[in-house]
C-alpha positions as a Markdown table, in Angstrom:
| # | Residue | x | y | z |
|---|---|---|---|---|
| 1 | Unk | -2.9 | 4.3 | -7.5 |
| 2 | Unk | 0.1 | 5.1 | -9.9 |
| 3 | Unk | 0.3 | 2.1 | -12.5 |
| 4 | Unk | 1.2 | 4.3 | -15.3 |
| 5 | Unk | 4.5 | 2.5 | -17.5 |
| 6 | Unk | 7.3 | 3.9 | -16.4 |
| 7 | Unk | 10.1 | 1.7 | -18.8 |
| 8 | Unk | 9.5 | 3.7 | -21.8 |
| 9 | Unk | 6.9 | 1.9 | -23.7 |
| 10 | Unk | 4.8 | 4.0 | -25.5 |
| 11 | Unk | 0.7 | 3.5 | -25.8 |
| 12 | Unk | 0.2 | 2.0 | -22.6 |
| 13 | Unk | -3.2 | 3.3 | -21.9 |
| 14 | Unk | -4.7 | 1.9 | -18.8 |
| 15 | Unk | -7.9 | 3.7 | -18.3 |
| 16 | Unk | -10.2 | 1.3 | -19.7 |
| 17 | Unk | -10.8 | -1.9 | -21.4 |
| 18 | Unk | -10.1 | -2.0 | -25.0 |
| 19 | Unk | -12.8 | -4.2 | -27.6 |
| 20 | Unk | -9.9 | -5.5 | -29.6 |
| 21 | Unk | -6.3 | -5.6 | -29.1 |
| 22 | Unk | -4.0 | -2.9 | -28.6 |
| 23 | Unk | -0.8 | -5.0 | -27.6 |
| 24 | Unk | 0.3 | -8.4 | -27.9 |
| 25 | Unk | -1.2 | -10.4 | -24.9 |
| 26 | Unk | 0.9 | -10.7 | -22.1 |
| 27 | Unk | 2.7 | -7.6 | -22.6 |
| 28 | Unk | 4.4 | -6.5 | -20.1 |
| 29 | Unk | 5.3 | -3.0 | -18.4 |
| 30 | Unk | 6.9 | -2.0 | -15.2 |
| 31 | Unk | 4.3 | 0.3 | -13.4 |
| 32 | Unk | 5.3 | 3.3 | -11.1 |
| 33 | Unk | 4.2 | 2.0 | -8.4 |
| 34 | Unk | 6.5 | -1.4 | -8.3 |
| 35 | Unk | 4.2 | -3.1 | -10.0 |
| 36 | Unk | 4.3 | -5.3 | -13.3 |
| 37 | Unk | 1.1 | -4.6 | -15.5 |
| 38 | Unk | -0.3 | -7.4 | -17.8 |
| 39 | Unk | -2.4 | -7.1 | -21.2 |
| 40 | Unk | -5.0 | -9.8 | -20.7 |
| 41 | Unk | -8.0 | -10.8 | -22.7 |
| 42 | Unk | -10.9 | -11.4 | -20.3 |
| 43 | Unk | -13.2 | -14.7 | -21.0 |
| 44 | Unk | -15.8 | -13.2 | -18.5 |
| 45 | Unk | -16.8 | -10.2 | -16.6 |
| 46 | Unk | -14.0 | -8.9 | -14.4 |
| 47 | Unk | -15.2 | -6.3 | -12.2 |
| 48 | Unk | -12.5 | -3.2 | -11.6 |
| 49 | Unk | -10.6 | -4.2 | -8.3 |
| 50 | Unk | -11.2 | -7.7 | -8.5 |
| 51 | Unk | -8.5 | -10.1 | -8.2 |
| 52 | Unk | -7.6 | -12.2 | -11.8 |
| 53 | Unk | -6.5 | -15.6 | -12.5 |
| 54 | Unk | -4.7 | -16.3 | -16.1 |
| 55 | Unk | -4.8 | -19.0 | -17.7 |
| 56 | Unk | -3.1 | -20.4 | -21.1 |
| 57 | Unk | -2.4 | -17.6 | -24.0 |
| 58 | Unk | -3.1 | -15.2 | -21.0 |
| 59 | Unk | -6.8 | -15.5 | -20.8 |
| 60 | Unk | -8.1 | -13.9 | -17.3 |
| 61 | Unk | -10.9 | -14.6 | -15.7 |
| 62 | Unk | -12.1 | -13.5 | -12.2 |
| 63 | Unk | -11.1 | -15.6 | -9.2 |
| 64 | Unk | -11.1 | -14.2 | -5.6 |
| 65 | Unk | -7.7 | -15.9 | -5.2 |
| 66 | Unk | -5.8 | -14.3 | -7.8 |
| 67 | Unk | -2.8 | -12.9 | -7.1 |
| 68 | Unk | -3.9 | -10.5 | -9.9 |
| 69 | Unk | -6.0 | -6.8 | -10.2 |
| 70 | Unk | -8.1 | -6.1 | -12.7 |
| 71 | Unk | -7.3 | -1.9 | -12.6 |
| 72 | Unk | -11.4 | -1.4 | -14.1 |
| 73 | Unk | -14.0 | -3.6 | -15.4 |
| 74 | Unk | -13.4 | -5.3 | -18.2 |
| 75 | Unk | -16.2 | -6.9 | -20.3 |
| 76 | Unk | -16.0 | -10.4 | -21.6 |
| 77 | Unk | -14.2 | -10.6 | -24.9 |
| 78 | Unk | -12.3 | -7.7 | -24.6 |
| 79 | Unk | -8.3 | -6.8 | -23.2 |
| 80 | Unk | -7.2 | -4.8 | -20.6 |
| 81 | Unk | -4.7 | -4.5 | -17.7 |
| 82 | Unk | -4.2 | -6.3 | -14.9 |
| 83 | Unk | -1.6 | -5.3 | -11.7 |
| 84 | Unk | 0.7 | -8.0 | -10.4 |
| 85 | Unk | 1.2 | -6.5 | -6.7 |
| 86 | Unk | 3.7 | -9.6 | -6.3 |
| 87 | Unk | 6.2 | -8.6 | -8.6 |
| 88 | Unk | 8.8 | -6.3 | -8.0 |
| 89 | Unk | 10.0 | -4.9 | -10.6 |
| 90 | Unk | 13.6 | -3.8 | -10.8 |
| 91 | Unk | 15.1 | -0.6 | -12.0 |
């Protein structure tokens, strides 16, 4: 999978969840892959893979309707990114 920021922000790490905020929530990057990514902060467990479902102030929380994917586990009460496969971004 290559969701790695490709519109020239810089620290867009998207390995793993971080414990307090890196970004401002909802931050958004275009990913190489087409993609949009989104910085999230989880109010539960969301298991890597899983599809995400935001809610206000871009709170996610796991929901196997989500048009949203978490890229790894992220623990309740920390931030991470999440992969918006419906948005296309364009160049």
């Amino acid at each position: 999978m290559a969701n790695y920021a490709t519109d020239g922000k810089v620290g867009i790490e998207r390995t793993g969840a971080d414990s307090s905020p890196k970004h401002r929530l909802g931050t958004t990057v275009a990913a190489a892959d087409n993609t949009t990514l989104i910085y999230v902060y989880a109010n539960e467990v969301i298991a890597s893979g899983t599809g995400v479902e935001l809610a206000a102030a871009f709170t996610a929380s796991a929901s196997s309707g989500g048009e949203l994917t978490a890229l790894y586990a992220i623990a309740s009460g920390e931030y991470g990114w999440v992969s918006d496969g419906t948005l296309t971004v364009q160049s």
